[in-house]
Amino acid sequence: MLEELSEGEYYWRDIIGINVYNEDDKYIGQIESVFPTGSNDVYVCKGEEREIL
């Protein structure tokens, strides 16, 4: 069983599939995957036209 996280913290499995919007509430895409790079995690957002990291 996974440990309980503090408020505002999430497991990757909880983030994959959520919708992403910009500050103007325009839909950008959906989180497709997350991968670690050593210094930080990179989120892959797949939009209708492209992928954004």
PDB file of C-alpha atoms in Angstrom:
ATOM      1  CA  MET A   1       0.000   0.000   0.000  1.00  0.00           C
ATOM      2  CA  LEU A   2       1.233   3.483  -0.851  1.00  0.00           C
ATOM      3  CA  GLU A   3       1.776   6.042   1.868  1.00  0.00           C
ATOM      4  CA  GLU A   4      -0.680   8.883   2.297  1.00  0.00           C
ATOM      5  CA  LEU A   5       0.553  12.116   0.723  1.00  0.00           C
ATOM      6  CA  SER A   6       0.348  15.655   2.027  1.00  0.00           C
ATOM      7  CA  GLU A   7      -2.160  18.102   0.589  1.00  0.00           C
ATOM      8  CA  GLY A   8      -1.115  19.186  -2.912  1.00  0.00           C
ATOM      9  CA  GLU A   9       1.040  16.095  -3.524  1.00  0.00           C
ATOM     10  CA  TYR A  10       0.036  13.422  -6.033  1.00  0.00           C
ATOM     11  CA  TYR A  11       1.220  10.084  -7.308  1.00  0.00           C
ATOM     12  CA  TRP A  12       1.959   9.870 -11.039  1.00  0.00           C
ATOM     13  CA  ARG A  13      -0.921   7.429 -11.512  1.00  0.00           C
ATOM     14  CA  ASP A  14      -3.302  10.119 -10.227  1.00  0.00           C
ATOM     15  CA  ILE A  15      -2.018  12.711 -12.723  1.00  0.00           C
ATOM     16  CA  ILE A  16      -2.034  10.621 -15.899  1.00  0.00           C
ATOM     17  CA  GLY A  17      -5.230  11.283 -17.821  1.00  0.00           C
ATOM     18  CA  ILE A  18      -6.105  14.675 -16.348  1.00  0.00           C
ATOM     19  CA  ASN A  19      -6.960  17.560 -18.660  1.00  0.00           C
ATOM     20  CA  VAL A  20      -4.607  20.547 -18.902  1.00  0.00           C
ATOM     21  CA  TYR A  21      -5.744  24.141 -19.479  1.00  0.00           C
ATOM     22  CA  ASN A  22      -3.797  27.377 -19.824  1.00  0.00           C
ATOM     23  CA  GLU A  23      -4.402  30.525 -17.763  1.00  0.00           C
ATOM     24  CA  ASP A  24      -7.124  31.624 -20.211  1.00  0.00           C
ATOM     25  CA  ASP A  25      -8.960  28.321 -19.630  1.00  0.00           C
ATOM     26  CA  LYS A  26      -8.126  27.093 -23.152  1.00  0.00           C
ATOM     27  CA  TYR A  27      -7.797  23.312 -23.391  1.00  0.00           C
ATOM     28  CA  ILE A  28      -4.194  22.262 -24.116  1.00  0.00           C
ATOM     29  CA  GLY A  29      -4.364  18.488 -23.857  1.00  0.00           C
ATOM     30  CA  GLN A  30      -4.191  15.555 -21.476  1.00  0.00           C
ATOM     31  CA  ILE A  31      -1.290  14.246 -19.384  1.00  0.00           C
ATOM     32  CA  GLU A  32      -0.128  11.114 -21.195  1.00  0.00           C
ATOM     33  CA  SER A  33       2.906  10.148 -19.126  1.00  0.00           C
ATOM     34  CA  VAL A  34       5.447  11.315 -16.565  1.00  0.00           C
ATOM     35  CA  PHE A  35       9.137  10.479 -16.507  1.00  0.00           C
ATOM     36  CA  PRO A  36      11.969  11.381 -14.136  1.00  0.00           C
ATOM     37  CA  THR A  37      15.079  13.150 -15.422  1.00  0.00           C
ATOM     38  CA  GLY A  38      17.064  13.229 -12.204  1.00  0.00           C
ATOM     39  CA  SER A  39      16.555  16.865 -11.249  1.00  0.00           C
ATOM     40  CA  ASN A  40      12.803  17.034 -11.910  1.00  0.00           C
ATOM     41  CA  ASP A  41       9.871  15.130 -13.384  1.00  0.00           C
ATOM     42  CA  VAL A  42       8.732  15.809 -16.952  1.00  0.00           C
ATOM     43  CA  TYR A  43       5.036  15.676 -17.799  1.00  0.00           C
ATOM     44  CA  VAL A  44       4.007  14.763 -21.345  1.00  0.00           C
ATOM     45  CA  CYS A  45       0.838  16.577 -22.389  1.00  0.00           C
ATOM     46  CA  LYS A  46      -0.718  15.303 -25.612  1.00  0.00           C
ATOM     47  CA  GLY A  47      -2.846  17.867 -27.399  1.00  0.00           C
ATOM     48  CA  GLU A  48      -4.877  17.618 -30.572  1.00  0.00           C
ATOM     49  CA  GLU A  49      -1.976  18.787 -32.729  1.00  0.00           C
ATOM     50  CA  ARG A  50       1.203  18.005 -30.760  1.00  0.00           C
ATOM     51  CA  GLU A  51       2.904  16.815 -27.597  1.00  0.00           C
ATOM     52  CA  ILE A  52       4.152  19.321 -25.054  1.00  0.00           C
ATOM     53  CA  LEU A  53       6.761  18.500 -22.408  1.00  0.00           C
TER      54      LEU A  53
END
